[in-house]
Amino acid sequence: MGTVLSPPARCPDVLTGPVTVVSHAQLEQALTVLGRAVSQHPGLSQTISDTIRAAGHAGGIAALGIATRLEHPQPVLAALRTLITTADIDTLYALSAGLPRHSILLSPISLTITEALVTRLRAAATTDRDAYLPALAMSVNNLAIRLGEAGRRAEGLAAAQEAATLYRELAAENPDVFGPAAENAQNLMSALGEDTP
């Protein structure tokens, strides 16, 4: 595999061509084989990136599933970061949902996904605030949590303050639905503020 797919690539489309019609298990298997071979064939890093990008959110989810099982996950993580920079809102939601519950290795990726989602939702909310404000408030709140977990408490506090403001705006229109979320954001803000210099 490494010989065939590494530059100069003799068969560059061997994976990126059919990747949209393979099953999730097949995609995970292909990425696992590439991920294990990359230490002896560094040129496979580009093949990994191309494969994940060609598969879109399915490639990202498969990459999240195998990254923690690889001895050298850096090429897969780098490919995920590349996918995240160009991903749309739906893809970012799918990646966020595909994250394992607890993974130290994937914590930075989780933060990157959340940051990208907040950026996309902020842009979407400028054109249709009513449609995107609830999702933006939730994502900013999640960002505050991720920043706090990463030890970036001051940034987490700023995000929690923004989330509380957004939820208060939503609660003014619909207190039954958004009142509890506004209170939770306020509590998060207090918790992050206690340990922030």
PDB file of C-alpha atoms in Angstrom, residues 26-129:
ATOM      1  CA  GLN A  26     -14.423  -0.256   5.055  1.00  0.00           C
ATOM      2  CA  LEU A  27     -13.456   3.394   5.386  1.00  0.00           C
ATOM      3  CA  GLU A  28     -12.168   2.826   8.925  1.00  0.00           C
ATOM      4  CA  GLN A  29     -10.204  -0.206   7.720  1.00  0.00           C
ATOM      5  CA  ALA A  30      -8.618   1.739   4.845  1.00  0.00           C
ATOM      6  CA  LEU A  31      -7.627   4.607   7.156  1.00  0.00           C
ATOM      7  CA  THR A  32      -6.296   2.160   9.742  1.00  0.00           C
ATOM      8  CA  VAL A  33      -4.067   0.470   7.152  1.00  0.00           C
ATOM      9  CA  LEU A  34      -2.811   3.846   5.922  1.00  0.00           C
ATOM     10  CA  GLY A  35      -2.317   5.089   9.483  1.00  0.00           C
ATOM     11  CA  ARG A  36      -0.229   2.054  10.391  1.00  0.00           C
ATOM     12  CA  ALA A  37       1.862   2.258   7.224  1.00  0.00           C
ATOM     13  CA  VAL A  38       2.562   5.991   7.380  1.00  0.00           C
ATOM     14  CA  SER A  39       5.499   5.635   9.797  1.00  0.00           C
ATOM     15  CA  GLN A  40       7.450   3.726   7.113  1.00  0.00           C
ATOM     16  CA  HIS A  41       5.925   5.598   4.164  1.00  0.00           C
ATOM     17  CA  PRO A  42       5.587   9.284   5.187  1.00  0.00           C
ATOM     18  CA  GLY A  43       4.177  10.144   1.757  1.00  0.00           C
ATOM     19  CA  LEU A  44       0.962   8.438   2.841  1.00  0.00           C
ATOM     20  CA  SER A  45       0.121  11.498   4.938  1.00  0.00           C
ATOM     21  CA  GLN A  46      -1.173  13.188   1.796  1.00  0.00           C
ATOM     22  CA  THR A  47      -3.152  10.077   0.829  1.00  0.00           C
ATOM     23  CA  ILE A  48      -4.742  10.028   4.298  1.00  0.00           C
ATOM     24  CA  SER A  49      -5.667  13.699   3.979  1.00  0.00           C
ATOM     25  CA  ASP A  50      -7.032  13.241   0.442  1.00  0.00           C
ATOM     26  CA  THR A  51      -9.079  10.203   1.505  1.00  0.00           C
ATOM     27  CA  ILE A  52     -10.621  11.932   4.523  1.00  0.00           C
ATOM     28  CA  ARG A  53     -11.384  15.058   2.497  1.00  0.00           C
ATOM     29  CA  ALA A  54     -12.930  13.051  -0.369  1.00  0.00           C
ATOM     30  CA  ALA A  55     -15.176  11.155   2.072  1.00  0.00           C
ATOM     31  CA  GLY A  56     -16.328  14.374   3.764  1.00  0.00           C
ATOM     32  CA  HIS A  57     -17.993  14.039   7.136  1.00  0.00           C
ATOM     33  CA  ALA A  58     -17.950  10.218   6.818  1.00  0.00           C
ATOM     34  CA  GLY A  59     -14.159  10.413   6.476  1.00  0.00           C
ATOM     35  CA  GLY A  60     -13.926  12.690   9.491  1.00  0.00           C
ATOM     36  CA  ILE A  61     -16.048  10.383  11.613  1.00  0.00           C
ATOM     37  CA  ALA A  62     -13.990   7.362  10.540  1.00  0.00           C
ATOM     38  CA  ALA A  63     -10.798   9.266  11.350  1.00  0.00           C
ATOM     39  CA  LEU A  64     -12.127  10.120  14.819  1.00  0.00           C
ATOM     40  CA  GLY A  65     -12.916   6.439  15.336  1.00  0.00           C
ATOM     41  CA  ILE A  66      -9.447   5.181  14.489  1.00  0.00           C
ATOM     42  CA  ALA A  67      -7.164   7.981  15.714  1.00  0.00           C
ATOM     43  CA  THR A  68      -7.007   6.679  19.269  1.00  0.00           C
ATOM     44  CA  ARG A  69      -6.081   3.193  18.040  1.00  0.00           C
ATOM     45  CA  LEU A  70      -3.055   4.259  15.999  1.00  0.00           C
ATOM     46  CA  GLU A  71       0.497   4.301  17.297  1.00  0.00           C
ATOM     47  CA  HIS A  72       1.233   7.392  15.179  1.00  0.00           C
ATOM     48  CA  PRO A  73      -2.067   9.304  14.828  1.00  0.00           C
ATOM     49  CA  GLN A  74      -0.547  12.672  13.847  1.00  0.00           C
ATOM     50  CA  PRO A  75      -1.258  12.384  10.067  1.00  0.00           C
ATOM     51  CA  VAL A  76      -4.887  11.480  10.777  1.00  0.00           C
ATOM     52  CA  LEU A  77      -5.221  14.364  13.257  1.00  0.00           C
ATOM     53  CA  ALA A  78      -3.630  16.777  10.757  1.00  0.00           C
ATOM     54  CA  ALA A  79      -6.085  15.592   8.080  1.00  0.00           C
ATOM     55  CA  LEU A  80      -8.967  16.144  10.496  1.00  0.00           C
ATOM     56  CA  ARG A  81      -7.802  19.703  11.164  1.00  0.00           C
ATOM     57  CA  THR A  82      -7.690  20.346   7.411  1.00  0.00           C
ATOM     58  CA  LEU A  83     -11.219  18.972   6.998  1.00  0.00           C
ATOM     59  CA  ILE A  84     -12.483  21.119   9.882  1.00  0.00           C
ATOM     60  CA  THR A  85     -11.183  24.337   8.316  1.00  0.00           C
ATOM     61  CA  THR A  86     -13.387  23.839   5.248  1.00  0.00           C
ATOM     62  CA  ALA A  87     -16.323  21.976   6.800  1.00  0.00           C
ATOM     63  CA  ASP A  88     -19.859  23.324   6.710  1.00  0.00           C
ATOM     64  CA  ILE A  89     -22.174  23.463   9.731  1.00  0.00           C
ATOM     65  CA  ASP A  90     -23.725  20.044   9.117  1.00  0.00           C
ATOM     66  CA  THR A  91     -20.324  18.374   8.795  1.00  0.00           C
ATOM     67  CA  LEU A  92     -19.116  20.041  11.988  1.00  0.00           C
ATOM     68  CA  TYR A  93     -22.225  18.819  13.830  1.00  0.00           C
ATOM     69  CA  ALA A  94     -21.572  15.296  12.529  1.00  0.00           C
ATOM     70  CA  LEU A  95     -17.938  15.440  13.657  1.00  0.00           C
ATOM     71  CA  SER A  96     -18.928  16.767  17.064  1.00  0.00           C
ATOM     72  CA  ALA A  97     -21.444  13.943  17.473  1.00  0.00           C
ATOM     73  CA  GLY A  98     -18.811  11.407  16.358  1.00  0.00           C
ATOM     74  CA  LEU A  99     -16.308  12.354  19.055  1.00  0.00           C
ATOM     75  CA  PRO A 100     -15.672   9.727  21.726  1.00  0.00           C
ATOM     76  CA  ARG A 101     -16.946  10.783  25.138  1.00  0.00           C
ATOM     77  CA  HIS A 102     -13.546  11.026  26.810  1.00  0.00           C
ATOM     78  CA  SER A 103     -10.269  11.188  24.933  1.00  0.00           C
ATOM     79  CA  ILE A 104      -7.213  13.167  25.913  1.00  0.00           C
ATOM     80  CA  LEU A 105      -5.806  12.653  22.419  1.00  0.00           C
ATOM     81  CA  LEU A 106      -8.888  14.149  20.764  1.00  0.00           C
ATOM     82  CA  SER A 107      -9.428  17.037  23.208  1.00  0.00           C
ATOM     83  CA  PRO A 108      -7.639  19.551  20.943  1.00  0.00           C
ATOM     84  CA  ILE A 109      -9.674  18.336  17.933  1.00  0.00           C
ATOM     85  CA  SER A 110     -12.866  18.662  19.970  1.00  0.00           C
ATOM     86  CA  LEU A 111     -11.962  22.262  20.762  1.00  0.00           C
ATOM     87  CA  THR A 112     -11.104  22.961  17.112  1.00  0.00           C
ATOM     88  CA  ILE A 113     -14.461  21.548  15.959  1.00  0.00           C
ATOM     89  CA  THR A 114     -16.336  23.645  18.524  1.00  0.00           C
ATOM     90  CA  GLU A 115     -14.436  26.816  17.588  1.00  0.00           C
ATOM     91  CA  ALA A 116     -15.143  26.242  13.888  1.00  0.00           C
ATOM     92  CA  LEU A 117     -18.815  25.576  14.595  1.00  0.00           C
ATOM     93  CA  VAL A 118     -19.123  28.818  16.564  1.00  0.00           C
ATOM     94  CA  THR A 119     -17.459  30.716  13.710  1.00  0.00           C
ATOM     95  CA  ARG A 120     -19.830  29.236  11.090  1.00  0.00           C
ATOM     96  CA  LEU A 121     -22.911  29.779  13.270  1.00  0.00           C
ATOM     97  CA  ARG A 122     -21.935  33.412  13.986  1.00  0.00           C
ATOM     98  CA  ALA A 123     -21.727  34.016  10.240  1.00  0.00           C
ATOM     99  CA  ALA A 124     -25.051  32.255   9.644  1.00  0.00           C
ATOM    100  CA  ALA A 125     -26.718  34.230  12.458  1.00  0.00           C
ATOM    101  CA  THR A 126     -25.805  37.510  10.753  1.00  0.00           C
ATOM    102  CA  THR A 127     -28.073  36.567   7.840  1.00  0.00           C
ATOM    103  CA  ASP A 128     -30.820  34.713   9.771  1.00  0.00           C
ATOM    104  CA  ARG A 129     -30.544  35.460  13.477  1.00  0.00           C
TER     105      ARG A 129
END
